[in-house]
PDB file of C-alpha atoms in Angstrom:
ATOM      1  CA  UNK T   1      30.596   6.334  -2.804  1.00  0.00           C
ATOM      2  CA  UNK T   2      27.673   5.365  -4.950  1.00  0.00           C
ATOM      3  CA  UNK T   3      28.127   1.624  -3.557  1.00  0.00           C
ATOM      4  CA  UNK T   4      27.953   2.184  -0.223  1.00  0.00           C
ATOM      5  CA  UNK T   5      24.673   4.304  -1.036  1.00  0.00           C
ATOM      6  CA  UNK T   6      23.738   1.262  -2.936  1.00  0.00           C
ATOM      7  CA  UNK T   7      24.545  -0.846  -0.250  1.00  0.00           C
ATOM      8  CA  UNK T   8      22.789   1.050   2.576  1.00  0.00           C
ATOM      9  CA  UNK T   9      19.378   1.061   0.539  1.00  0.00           C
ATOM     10  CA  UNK T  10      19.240  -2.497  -0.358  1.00  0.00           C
ATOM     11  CA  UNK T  11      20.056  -3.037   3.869  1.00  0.00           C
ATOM     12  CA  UNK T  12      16.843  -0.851   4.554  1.00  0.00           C
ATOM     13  CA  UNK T  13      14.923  -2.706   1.765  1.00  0.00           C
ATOM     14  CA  UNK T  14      15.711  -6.031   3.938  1.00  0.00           C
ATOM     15  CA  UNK T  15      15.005  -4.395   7.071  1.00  0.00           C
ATOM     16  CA  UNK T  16      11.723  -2.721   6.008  1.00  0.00           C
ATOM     17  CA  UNK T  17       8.428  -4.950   7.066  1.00  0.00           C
ATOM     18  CA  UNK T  18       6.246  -6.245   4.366  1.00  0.00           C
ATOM     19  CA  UNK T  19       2.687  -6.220   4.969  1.00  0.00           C
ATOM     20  CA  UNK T  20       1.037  -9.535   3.120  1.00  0.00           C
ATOM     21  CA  UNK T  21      -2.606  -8.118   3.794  1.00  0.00           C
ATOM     22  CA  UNK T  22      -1.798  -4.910   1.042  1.00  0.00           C
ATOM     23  CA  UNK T  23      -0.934  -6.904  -1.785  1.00  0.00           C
ATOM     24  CA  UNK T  24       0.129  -3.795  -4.513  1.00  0.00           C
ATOM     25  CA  UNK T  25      -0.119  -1.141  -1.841  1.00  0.00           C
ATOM     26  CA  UNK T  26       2.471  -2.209   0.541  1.00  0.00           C
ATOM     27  CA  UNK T  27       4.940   0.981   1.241  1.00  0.00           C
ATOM     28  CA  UNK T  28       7.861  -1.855   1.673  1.00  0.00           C
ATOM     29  CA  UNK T  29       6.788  -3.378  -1.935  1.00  0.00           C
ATOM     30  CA  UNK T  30       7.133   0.756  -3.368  1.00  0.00           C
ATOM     31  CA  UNK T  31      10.424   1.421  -1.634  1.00  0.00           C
ATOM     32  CA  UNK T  32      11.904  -1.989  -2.900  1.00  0.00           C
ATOM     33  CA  UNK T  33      10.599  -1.208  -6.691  1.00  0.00           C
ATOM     34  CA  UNK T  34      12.265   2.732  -6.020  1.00  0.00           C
ATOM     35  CA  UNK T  35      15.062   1.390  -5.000  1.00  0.00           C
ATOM     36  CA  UNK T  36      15.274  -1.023  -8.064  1.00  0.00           C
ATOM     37  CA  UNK T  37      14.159   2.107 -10.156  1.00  0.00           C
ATOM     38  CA  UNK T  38      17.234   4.148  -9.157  1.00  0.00           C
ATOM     39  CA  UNK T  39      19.601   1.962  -8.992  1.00  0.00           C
ATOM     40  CA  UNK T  40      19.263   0.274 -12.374  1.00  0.00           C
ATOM     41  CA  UNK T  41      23.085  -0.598 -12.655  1.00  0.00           C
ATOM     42  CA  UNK T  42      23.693  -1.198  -8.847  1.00  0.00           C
ATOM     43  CA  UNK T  43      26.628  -0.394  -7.195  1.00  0.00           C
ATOM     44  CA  UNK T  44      28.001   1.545 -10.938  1.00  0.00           C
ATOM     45  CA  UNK T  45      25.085   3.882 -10.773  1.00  0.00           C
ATOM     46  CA  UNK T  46      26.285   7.121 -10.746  1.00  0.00           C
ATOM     47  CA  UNK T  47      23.654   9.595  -8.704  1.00  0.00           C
ATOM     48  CA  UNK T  48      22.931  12.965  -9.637  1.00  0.00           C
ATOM     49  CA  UNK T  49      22.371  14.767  -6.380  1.00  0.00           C
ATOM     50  CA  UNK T  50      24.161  12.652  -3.977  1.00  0.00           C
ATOM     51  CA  UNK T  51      22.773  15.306  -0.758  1.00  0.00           C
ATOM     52  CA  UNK T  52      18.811  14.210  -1.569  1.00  0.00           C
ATOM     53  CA  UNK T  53      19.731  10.665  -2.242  1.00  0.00           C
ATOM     54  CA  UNK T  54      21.239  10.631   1.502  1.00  0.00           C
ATOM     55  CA  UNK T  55      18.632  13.034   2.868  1.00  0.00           C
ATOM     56  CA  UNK T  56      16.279  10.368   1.349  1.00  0.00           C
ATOM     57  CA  UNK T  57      17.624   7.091   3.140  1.00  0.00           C
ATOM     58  CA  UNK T  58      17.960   9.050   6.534  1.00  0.00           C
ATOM     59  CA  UNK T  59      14.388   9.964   6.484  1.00  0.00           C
ATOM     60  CA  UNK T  60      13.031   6.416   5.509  1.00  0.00           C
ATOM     61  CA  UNK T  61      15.841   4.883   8.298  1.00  0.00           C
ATOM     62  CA  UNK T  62      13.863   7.212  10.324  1.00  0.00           C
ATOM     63  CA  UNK T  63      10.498   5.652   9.856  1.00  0.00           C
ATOM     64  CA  UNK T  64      11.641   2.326   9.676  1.00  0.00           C
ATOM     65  CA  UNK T  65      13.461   2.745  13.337  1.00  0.00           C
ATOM     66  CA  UNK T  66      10.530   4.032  14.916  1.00  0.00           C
ATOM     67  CA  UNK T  67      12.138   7.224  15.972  1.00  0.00           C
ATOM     68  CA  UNK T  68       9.628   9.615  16.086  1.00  0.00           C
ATOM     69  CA  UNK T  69       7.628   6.716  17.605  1.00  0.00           C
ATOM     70  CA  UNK T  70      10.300   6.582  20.753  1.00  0.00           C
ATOM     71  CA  UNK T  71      10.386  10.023  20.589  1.00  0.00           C
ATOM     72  CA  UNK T  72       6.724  11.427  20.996  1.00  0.00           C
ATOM     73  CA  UNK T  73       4.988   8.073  22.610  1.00  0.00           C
ATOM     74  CA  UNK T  74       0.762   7.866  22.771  1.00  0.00           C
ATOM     75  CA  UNK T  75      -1.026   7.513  26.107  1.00  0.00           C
ATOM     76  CA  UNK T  76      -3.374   5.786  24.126  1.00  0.00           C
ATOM     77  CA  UNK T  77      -4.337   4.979  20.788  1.00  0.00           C
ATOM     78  CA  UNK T  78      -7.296   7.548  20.150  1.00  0.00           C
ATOM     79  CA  UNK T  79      -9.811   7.397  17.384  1.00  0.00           C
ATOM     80  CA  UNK T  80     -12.249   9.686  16.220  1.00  0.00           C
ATOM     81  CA  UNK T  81     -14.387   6.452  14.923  1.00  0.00           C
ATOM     82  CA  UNK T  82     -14.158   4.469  17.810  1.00  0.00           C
ATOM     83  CA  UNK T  83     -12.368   2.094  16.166  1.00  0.00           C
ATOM     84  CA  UNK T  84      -9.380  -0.224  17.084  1.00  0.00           C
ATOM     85  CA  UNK T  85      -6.422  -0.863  15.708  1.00  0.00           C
ATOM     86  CA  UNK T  86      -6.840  -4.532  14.627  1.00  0.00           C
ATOM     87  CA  UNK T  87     -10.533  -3.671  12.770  1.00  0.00           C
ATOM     88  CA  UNK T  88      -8.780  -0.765  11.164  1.00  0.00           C
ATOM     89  CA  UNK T  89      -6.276  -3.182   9.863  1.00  0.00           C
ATOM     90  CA  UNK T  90      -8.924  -5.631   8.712  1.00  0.00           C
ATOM     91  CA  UNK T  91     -10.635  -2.700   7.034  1.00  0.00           C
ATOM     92  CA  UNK T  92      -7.392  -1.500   5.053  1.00  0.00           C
ATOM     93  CA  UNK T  93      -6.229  -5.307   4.437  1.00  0.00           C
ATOM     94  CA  UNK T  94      -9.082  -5.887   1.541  1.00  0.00           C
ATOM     95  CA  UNK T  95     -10.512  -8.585   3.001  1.00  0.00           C
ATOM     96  CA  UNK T  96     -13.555  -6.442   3.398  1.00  0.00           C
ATOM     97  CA  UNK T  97     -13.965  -5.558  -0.200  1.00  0.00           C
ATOM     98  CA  UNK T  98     -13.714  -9.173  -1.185  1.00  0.00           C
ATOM     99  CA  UNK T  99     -16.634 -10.197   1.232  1.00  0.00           C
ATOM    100  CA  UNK T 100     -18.856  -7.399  -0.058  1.00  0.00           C
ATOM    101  CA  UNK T 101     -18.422  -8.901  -3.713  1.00  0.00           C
ATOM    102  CA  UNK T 102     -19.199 -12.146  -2.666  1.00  0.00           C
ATOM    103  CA  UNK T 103     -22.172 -10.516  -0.481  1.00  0.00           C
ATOM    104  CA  UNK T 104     -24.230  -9.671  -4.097  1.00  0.00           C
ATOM    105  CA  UNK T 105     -27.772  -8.863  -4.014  1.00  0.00           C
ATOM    106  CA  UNK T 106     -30.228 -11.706  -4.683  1.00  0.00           C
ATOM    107  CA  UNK T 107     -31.643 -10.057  -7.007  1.00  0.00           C
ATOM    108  CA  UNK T 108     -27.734  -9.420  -9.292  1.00  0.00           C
ATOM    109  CA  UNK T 109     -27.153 -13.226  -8.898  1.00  0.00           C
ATOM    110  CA  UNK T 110     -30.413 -14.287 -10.018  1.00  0.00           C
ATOM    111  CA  UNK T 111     -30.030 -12.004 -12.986  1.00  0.00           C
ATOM    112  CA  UNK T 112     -26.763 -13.365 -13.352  1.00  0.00           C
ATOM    113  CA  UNK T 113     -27.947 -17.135 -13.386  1.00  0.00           C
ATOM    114  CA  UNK T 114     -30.882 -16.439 -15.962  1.00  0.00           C
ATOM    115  CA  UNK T 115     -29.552 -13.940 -18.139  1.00  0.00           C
ATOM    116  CA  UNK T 116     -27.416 -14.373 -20.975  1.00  0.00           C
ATOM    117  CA  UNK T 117     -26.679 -10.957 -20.659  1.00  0.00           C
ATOM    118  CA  UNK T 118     -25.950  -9.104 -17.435  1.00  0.00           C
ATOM    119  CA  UNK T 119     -28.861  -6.413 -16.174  1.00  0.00           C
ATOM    120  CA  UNK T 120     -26.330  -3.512 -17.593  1.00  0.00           C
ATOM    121  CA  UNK T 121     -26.369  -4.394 -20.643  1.00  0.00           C
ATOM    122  CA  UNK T 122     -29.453  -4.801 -21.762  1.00  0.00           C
ATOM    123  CA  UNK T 123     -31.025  -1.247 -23.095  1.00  0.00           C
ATOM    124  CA  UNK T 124     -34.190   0.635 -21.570  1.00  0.00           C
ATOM    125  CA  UNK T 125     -37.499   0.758 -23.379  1.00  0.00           C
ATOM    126  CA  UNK T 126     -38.393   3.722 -24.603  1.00  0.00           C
ATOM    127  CA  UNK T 127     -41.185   5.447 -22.537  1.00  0.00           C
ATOM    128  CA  UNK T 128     -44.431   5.366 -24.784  1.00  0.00           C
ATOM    129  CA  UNK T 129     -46.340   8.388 -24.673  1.00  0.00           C
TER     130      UNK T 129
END
């Protein structure tokens, strides 16, 4: 019974969409590494509490199917922000962090270029009283 449990996760693992623009915070990168996790000795694992471990898959076959998707469909895609789906992904992808590091300050990369040491580490003076 434990192989076809095996068998049924490693089919959802295929199934389930991997999202390059979250490298490291993918949920199809987790559940593949989970799956790995409890099923060190594949199909000859033997599971402890063979009820969650099916409860588990059915729930995550749920998401991946789109059933509560089908089930309860939008009119629309609302947000409170005002904004849309594609800048939300471009937001959450971390393309946005990246440009802000390469946006520095003029001031940071000129202290960068000229400075053997960066403007942290070098220590306050002392007020003088």
């Amino acid at each position: 019974m434990s192989a076809t449990r095996y068998r049924r996760f490693l089919k959802l693992c295929e199934e389930w969409p991997k999202d390059e623009t979250k490298k490291g915070r993918d949920l199809g990168t987790f559940l593949r590494q989970r799956v790995a996790s409890a099923f060190r000795e594949g199909e000859n694992t033997q599971i402890s509490d063979p009820e969650k471990c099916d409860q588990m898959y059915e729930s995550l076959a749920r998401i991946n199917g789109n059933v509560y998707r089908q089930r309860f469909p939008r009119v629309r895609d609302p947000s409170f922000t005002g904004v849309t789906v594609e800048e939300c992904r471009l937001l959450l992808s971390g393309s946005m962090q990246q440009m802000d590091e390469e946006k520095k300050g003029l001031w940071k990369t000129l202290m960068q270029r000229f400075s053997s040491k960066s403007p942290e580490d070098v220590p306050e003076k002392p007020t003088e009283k």
